[in-house]
GROMACS .gro file of C-alpha atoms in nm:
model
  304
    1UNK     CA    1  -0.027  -1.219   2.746
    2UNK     CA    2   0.044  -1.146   2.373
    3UNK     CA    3   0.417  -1.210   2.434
    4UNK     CA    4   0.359  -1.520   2.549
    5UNK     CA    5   0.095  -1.588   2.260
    6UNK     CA    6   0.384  -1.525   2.017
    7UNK     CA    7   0.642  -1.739   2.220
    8UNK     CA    8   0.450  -2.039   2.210
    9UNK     CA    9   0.421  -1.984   1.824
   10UNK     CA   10   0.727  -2.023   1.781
   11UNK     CA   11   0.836  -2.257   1.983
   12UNK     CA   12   0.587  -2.494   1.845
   13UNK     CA   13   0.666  -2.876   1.931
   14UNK     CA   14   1.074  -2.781   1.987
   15UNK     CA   15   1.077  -2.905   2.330
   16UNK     CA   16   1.403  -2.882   2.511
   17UNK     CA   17   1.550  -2.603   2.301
   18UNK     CA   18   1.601  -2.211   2.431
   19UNK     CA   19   1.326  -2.021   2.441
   20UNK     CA   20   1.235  -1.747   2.198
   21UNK     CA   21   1.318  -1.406   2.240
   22UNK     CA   22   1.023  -1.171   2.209
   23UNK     CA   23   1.024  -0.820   2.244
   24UNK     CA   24   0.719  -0.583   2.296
   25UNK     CA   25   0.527  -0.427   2.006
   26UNK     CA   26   0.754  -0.229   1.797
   27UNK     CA   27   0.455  -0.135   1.562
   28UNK     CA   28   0.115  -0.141   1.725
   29UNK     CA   29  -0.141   0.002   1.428
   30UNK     CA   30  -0.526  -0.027   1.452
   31UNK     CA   31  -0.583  -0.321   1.285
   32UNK     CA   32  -0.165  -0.494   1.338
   33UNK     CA   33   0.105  -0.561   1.583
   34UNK     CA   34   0.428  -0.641   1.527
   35UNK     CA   35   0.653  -0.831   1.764
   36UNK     CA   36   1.047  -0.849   1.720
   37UNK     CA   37   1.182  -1.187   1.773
   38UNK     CA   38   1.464  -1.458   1.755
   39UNK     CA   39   1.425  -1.851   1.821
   40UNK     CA   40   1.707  -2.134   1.772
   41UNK     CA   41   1.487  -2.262   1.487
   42UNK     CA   42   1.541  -2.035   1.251
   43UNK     CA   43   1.855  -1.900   1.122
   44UNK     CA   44   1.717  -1.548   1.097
   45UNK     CA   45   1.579  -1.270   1.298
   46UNK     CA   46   1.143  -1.218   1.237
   47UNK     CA   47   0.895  -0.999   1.243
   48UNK     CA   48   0.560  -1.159   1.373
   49UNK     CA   49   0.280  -0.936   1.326
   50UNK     CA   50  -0.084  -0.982   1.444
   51UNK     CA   51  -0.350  -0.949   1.181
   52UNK     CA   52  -0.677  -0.745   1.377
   53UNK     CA   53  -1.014  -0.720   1.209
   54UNK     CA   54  -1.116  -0.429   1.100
   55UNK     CA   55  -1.513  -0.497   1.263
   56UNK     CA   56  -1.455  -0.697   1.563
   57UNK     CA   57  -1.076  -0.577   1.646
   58UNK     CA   58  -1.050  -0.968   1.700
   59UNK     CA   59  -0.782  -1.190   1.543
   60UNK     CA   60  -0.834  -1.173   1.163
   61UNK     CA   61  -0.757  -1.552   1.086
   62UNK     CA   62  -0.785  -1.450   0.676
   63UNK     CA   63  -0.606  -1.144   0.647
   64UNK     CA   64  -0.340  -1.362   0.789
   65UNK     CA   65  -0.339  -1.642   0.570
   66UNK     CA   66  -0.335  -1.392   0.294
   67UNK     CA   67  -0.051  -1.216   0.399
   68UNK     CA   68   0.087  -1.547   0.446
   69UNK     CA   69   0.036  -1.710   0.111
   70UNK     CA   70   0.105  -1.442  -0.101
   71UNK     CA   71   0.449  -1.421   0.050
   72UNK     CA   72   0.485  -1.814  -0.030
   73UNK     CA   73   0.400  -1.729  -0.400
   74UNK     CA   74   0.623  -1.432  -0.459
   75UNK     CA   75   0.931  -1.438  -0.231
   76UNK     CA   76   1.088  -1.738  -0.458
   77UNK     CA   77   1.044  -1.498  -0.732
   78UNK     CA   78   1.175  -1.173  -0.606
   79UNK     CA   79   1.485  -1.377  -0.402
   80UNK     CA   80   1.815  -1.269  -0.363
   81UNK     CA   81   1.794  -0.918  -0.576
   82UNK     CA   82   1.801  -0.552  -0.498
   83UNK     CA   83   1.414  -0.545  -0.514
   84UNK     CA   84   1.242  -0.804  -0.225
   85UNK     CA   85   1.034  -0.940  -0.024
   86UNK     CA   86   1.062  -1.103   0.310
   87UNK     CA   87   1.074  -1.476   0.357
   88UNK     CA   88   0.753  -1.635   0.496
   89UNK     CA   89   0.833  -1.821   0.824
   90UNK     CA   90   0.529  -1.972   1.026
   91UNK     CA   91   0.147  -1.885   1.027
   92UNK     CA   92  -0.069  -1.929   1.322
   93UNK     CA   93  -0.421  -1.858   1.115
   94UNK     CA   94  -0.639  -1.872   1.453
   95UNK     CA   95  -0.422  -1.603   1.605
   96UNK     CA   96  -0.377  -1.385   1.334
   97UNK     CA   97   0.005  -1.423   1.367
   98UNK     CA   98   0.255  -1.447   1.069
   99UNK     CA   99   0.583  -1.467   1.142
  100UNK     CA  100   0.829  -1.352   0.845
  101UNK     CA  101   1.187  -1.229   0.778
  102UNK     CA  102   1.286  -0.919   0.974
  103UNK     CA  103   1.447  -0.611   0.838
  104UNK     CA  104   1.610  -0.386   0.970
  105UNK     CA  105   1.591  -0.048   0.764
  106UNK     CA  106   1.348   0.248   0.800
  107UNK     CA  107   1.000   0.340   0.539
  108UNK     CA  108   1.044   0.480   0.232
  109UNK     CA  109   0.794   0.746   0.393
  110UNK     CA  110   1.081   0.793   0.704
  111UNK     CA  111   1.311   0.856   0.407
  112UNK     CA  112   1.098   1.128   0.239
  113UNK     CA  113   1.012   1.275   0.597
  114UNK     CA  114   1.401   1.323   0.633
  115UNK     CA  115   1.561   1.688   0.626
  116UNK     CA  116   1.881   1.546   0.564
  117UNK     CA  117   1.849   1.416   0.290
  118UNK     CA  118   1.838   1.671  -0.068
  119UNK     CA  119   1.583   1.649  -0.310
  120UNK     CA  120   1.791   1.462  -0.556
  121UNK     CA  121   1.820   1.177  -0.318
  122UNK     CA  122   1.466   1.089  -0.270
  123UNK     CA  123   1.369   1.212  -0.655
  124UNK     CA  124   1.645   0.890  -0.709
  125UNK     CA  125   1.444   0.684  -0.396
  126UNK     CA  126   1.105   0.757  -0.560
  127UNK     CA  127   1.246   0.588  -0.895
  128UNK     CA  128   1.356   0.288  -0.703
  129UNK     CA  129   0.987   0.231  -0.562
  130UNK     CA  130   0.883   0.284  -0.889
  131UNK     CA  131   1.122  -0.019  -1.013
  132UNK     CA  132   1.044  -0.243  -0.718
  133UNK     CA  133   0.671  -0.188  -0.772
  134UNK     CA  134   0.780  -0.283  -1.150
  135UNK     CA  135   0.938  -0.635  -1.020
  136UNK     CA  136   0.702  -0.694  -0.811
  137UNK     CA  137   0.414  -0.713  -1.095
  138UNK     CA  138   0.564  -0.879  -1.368
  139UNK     CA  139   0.727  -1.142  -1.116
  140UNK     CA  140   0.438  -1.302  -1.233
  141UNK     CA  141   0.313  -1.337  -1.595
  142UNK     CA  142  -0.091  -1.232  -1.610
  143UNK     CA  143  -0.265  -1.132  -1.943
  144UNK     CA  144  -0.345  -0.777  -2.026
  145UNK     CA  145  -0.727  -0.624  -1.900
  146UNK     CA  146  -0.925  -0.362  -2.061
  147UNK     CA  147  -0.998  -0.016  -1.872
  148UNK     CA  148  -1.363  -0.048  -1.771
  149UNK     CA  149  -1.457   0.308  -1.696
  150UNK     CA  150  -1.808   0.294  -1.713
  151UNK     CA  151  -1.852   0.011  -1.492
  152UNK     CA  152  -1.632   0.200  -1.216
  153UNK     CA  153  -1.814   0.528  -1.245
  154UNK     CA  154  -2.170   0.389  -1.201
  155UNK     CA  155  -2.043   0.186  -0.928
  156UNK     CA  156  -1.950   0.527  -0.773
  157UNK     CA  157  -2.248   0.704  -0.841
  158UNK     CA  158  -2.500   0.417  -0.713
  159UNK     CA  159  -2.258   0.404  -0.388
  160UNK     CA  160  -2.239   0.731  -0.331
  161UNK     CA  161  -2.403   0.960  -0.052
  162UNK     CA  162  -2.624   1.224  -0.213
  163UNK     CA  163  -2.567   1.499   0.099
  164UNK     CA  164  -2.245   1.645  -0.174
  165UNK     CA  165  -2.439   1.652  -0.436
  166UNK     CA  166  -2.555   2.027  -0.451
  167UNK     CA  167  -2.357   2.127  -0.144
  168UNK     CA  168  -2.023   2.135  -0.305
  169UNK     CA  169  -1.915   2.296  -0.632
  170UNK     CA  170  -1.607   2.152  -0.657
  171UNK     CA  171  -1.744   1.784  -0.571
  172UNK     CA  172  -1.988   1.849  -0.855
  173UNK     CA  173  -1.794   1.983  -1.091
  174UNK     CA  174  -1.530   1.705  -1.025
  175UNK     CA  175  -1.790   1.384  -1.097
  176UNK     CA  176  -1.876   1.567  -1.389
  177UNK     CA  177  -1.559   1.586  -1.546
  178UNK     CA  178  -1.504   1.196  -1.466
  179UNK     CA  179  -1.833   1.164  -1.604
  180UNK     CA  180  -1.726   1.354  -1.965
  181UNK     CA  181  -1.387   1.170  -1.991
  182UNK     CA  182  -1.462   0.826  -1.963
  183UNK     CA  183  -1.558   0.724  -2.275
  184UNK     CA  184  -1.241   0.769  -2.435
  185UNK     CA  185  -1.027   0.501  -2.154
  186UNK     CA  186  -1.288   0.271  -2.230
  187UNK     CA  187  -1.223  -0.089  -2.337
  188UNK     CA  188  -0.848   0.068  -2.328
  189UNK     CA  189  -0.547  -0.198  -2.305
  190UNK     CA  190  -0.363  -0.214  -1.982
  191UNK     CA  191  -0.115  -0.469  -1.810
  192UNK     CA  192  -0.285  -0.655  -1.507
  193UNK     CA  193  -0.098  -0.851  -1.228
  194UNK     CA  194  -0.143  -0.946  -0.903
  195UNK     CA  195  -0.173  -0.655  -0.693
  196UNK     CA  196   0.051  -0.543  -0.387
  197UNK     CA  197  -0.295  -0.399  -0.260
  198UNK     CA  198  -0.155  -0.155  -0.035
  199UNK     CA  199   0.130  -0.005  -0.189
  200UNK     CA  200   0.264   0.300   0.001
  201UNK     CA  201   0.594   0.410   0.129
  202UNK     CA  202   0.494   0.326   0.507
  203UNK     CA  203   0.511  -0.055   0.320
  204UNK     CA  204   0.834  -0.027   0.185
  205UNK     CA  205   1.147  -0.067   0.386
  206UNK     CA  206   1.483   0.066   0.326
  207UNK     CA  207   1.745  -0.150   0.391
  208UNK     CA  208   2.120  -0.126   0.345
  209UNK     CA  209   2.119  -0.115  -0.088
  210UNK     CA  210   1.743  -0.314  -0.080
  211UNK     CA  211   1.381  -0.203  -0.130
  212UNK     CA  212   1.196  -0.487   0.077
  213UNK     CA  213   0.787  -0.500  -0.011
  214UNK     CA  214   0.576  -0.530   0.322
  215UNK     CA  215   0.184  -0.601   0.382
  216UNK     CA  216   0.150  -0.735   0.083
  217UNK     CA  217  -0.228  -0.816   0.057
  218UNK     CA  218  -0.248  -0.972  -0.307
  219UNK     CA  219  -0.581  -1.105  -0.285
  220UNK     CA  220  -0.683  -0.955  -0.685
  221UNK     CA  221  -0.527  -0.955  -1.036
  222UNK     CA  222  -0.632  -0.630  -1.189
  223UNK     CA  223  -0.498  -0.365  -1.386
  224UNK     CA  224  -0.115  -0.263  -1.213
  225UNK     CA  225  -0.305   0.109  -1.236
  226UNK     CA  226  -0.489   0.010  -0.885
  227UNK     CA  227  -0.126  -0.027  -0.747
  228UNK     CA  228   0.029   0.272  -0.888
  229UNK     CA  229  -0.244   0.536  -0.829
  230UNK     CA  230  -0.256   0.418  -0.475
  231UNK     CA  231   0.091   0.484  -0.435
  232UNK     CA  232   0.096   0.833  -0.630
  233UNK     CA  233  -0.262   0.919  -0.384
  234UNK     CA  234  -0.085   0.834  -0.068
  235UNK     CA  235   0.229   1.012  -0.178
  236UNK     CA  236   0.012   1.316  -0.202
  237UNK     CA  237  -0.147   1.315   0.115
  238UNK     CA  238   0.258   1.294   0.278
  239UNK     CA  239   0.300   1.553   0.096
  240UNK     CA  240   0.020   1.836   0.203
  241UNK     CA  241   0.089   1.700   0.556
  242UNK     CA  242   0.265   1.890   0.775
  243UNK     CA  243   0.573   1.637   0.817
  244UNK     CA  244   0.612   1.708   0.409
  245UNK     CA  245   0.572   2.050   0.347
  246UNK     CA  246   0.946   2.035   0.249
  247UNK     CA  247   0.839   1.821  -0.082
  248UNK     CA  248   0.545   2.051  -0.186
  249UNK     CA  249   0.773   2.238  -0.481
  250UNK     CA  250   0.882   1.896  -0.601
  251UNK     CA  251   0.560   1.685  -0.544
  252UNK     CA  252   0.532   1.687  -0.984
  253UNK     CA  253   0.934   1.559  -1.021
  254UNK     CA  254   0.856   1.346  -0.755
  255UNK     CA  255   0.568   1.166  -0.910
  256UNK     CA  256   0.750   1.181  -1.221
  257UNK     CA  257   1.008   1.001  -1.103
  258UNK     CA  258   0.808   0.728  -0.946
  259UNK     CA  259   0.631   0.662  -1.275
  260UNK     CA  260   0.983   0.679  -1.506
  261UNK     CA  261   1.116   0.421  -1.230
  262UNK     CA  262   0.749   0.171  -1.299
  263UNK     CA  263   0.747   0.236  -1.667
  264UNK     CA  264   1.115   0.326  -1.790
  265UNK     CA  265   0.937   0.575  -2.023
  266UNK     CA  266   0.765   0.844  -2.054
  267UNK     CA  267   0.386   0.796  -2.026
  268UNK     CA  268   0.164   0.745  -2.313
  269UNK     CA  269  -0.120   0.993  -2.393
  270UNK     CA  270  -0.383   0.664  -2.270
  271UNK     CA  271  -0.172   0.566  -1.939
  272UNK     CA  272  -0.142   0.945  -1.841
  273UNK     CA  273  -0.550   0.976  -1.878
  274UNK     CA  274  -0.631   0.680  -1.706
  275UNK     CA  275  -0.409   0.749  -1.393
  276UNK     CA  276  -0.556   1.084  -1.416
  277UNK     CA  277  -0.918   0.917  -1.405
  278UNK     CA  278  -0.842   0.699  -1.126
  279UNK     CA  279  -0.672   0.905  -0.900
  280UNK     CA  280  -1.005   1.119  -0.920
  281UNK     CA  281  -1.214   0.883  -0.890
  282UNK     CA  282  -1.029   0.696  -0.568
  283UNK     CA  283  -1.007   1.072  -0.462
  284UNK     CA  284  -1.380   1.177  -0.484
  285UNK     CA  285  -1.473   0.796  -0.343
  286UNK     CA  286  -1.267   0.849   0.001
  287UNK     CA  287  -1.419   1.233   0.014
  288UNK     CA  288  -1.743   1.110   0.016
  289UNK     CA  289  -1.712   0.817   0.283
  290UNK     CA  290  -1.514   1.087   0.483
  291UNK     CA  291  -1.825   1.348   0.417
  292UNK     CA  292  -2.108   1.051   0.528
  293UNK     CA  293  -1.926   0.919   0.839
  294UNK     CA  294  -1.843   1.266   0.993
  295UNK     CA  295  -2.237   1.333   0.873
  296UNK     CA  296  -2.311   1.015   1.119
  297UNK     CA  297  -2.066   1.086   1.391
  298UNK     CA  298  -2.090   1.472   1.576
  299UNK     CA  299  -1.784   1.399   1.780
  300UNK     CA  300  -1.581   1.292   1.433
  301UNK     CA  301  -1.739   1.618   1.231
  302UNK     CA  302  -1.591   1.855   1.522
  303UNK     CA  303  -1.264   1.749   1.537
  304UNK     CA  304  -1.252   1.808   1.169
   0.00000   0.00000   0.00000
């Protein structure tokens, strides 16, 4: 059924020509599928993947479009260089589908997960997503923000589930230290851009001498902080999993080097804090939705 869904896609109104090729999922996620295919009408290979909603699992027509546009907008201005993204080929909103340029390379998280290769190697790969994560934000010029601390942490606090609060030390004693450090990143200076919005190394591909950007979902400009502690968050949770313990030693040079490969520096005193901040706060924020919906699900609190 959903092979022929993406066939007729792609065939569109080309009557009379061959037929496309389609092959079965090669990425079936909770919320996305992605087809391999080939069609006479375009002079490349494609991925299509189908956007799913998050609350009905049904087609998600805007998550699509997104996807879509943002691809139109950037792809001129990353083309042809080391750092990329893939060319936008067809959208089919009511479907979910977007069909775009396929690579064929492996994550930057395959590369990481890798015994083979030595700790030099993906120190050097960790600076190169740093870079591309560079290109990608200035590819388009947006004026400078100001670090709004305050706002953030109240938003926190009035979101947050109180059953932590008392139960756990740590918890506590982490809010508070947000709490105490704030004031000094407030009204702070930062460069904004429009954001990757999921920037991990399971959406980066490695391919040949290229870093290709995937599931791009630039729907904000903010501060390019969002992008880069989302990154350095994931990267921790690869490595504390069991496919990582290999990196655990290294997890500071690796960081390091992701941030050298963004900035071309070293840090200043204000950019170090504020990741710092963030990172806790994102931390603390995905703790206590974690906490609340094992709280509201027995089944999900004993299989933790």
């Amino acid at each position: 059924m959903q092979l022929e869904l993406v066939k007729r896609f792609l065939a569109g109104d080309q009557e009379g020509s061959a037929s496309p090729v389609v092959k079965v999922p090669i990425s079936k996620g909770e919320f996305s599928k992605v087809f391999y295919a080939e069609t006479p009408a375009c002079p490349y290979p494609l991925a299509v993947k189908q956007c799913i909603s998050r609350g009905t699992g049904l087609p998600d027509a805007n998550d699509a479009s997104e996807q879509f546009q943002a691809l139109q907008a950037i792809e001129p201005l990353m083309a042809g260089g080391e750092y990329a993204v893939p060319r936008p080929y067809k959208l089919d909103a009511d479907n979910g589908l977007v069909a775009i340029e396929w690579f064929n390379g492996q994550t930057v998280t395959d590369y990481l997960k890798d015994l083979r290769y030595p700790i030099i190697q993906m120190e050097a790969m960790l600076a190169r997503t740093g870079t591309w994560l560079q290109h990608f934000h200035t590819s388009r010029h947006v004026r400078p923000g100001t670090f709004d601390a305050e706002k953030r942490f109240s938003s926190f606090t009035a979101n947050m589930s109180t059953s932590l609060l008392g139960a756990d030390h740590t918890f506590m004693r982490a809010c508070q230290l947000l709490e105490e450090k704030k004031a000094g990143l407030e009204n702070q200076s930062f460069p904004r851009a429009l954001l990757h919005g999921d920037f991990k190394s399971d959406n980066l591909l490695v391919a040949d001498d290229r870093l290709i950007g995937i599931d791009i979902q630039s729907r904000d400009q903010n501060l390019v902080l969002w992008d880069i502690v989302a990154f350095l968050n994931r990267l921790g949770l690869l490595i504390y999993s069991p496919s990582g313990w290999h990196l655990k030693r290294n997890r500071a040079g690796l960081e390091h080097h992701f941030l050298s490969g963004y900035f071309g520096r070293e840090l200043t005193p204000n950019e170090a804090a504020a990741i710092a901040w963030l990172r806790l706060l994102i931390l603390l924020q995905q703790w206590d939705q974690r906490h609340l919906a094992m709280e509201n699900n027995p089944l999900k609190r004993i299989a933790n």
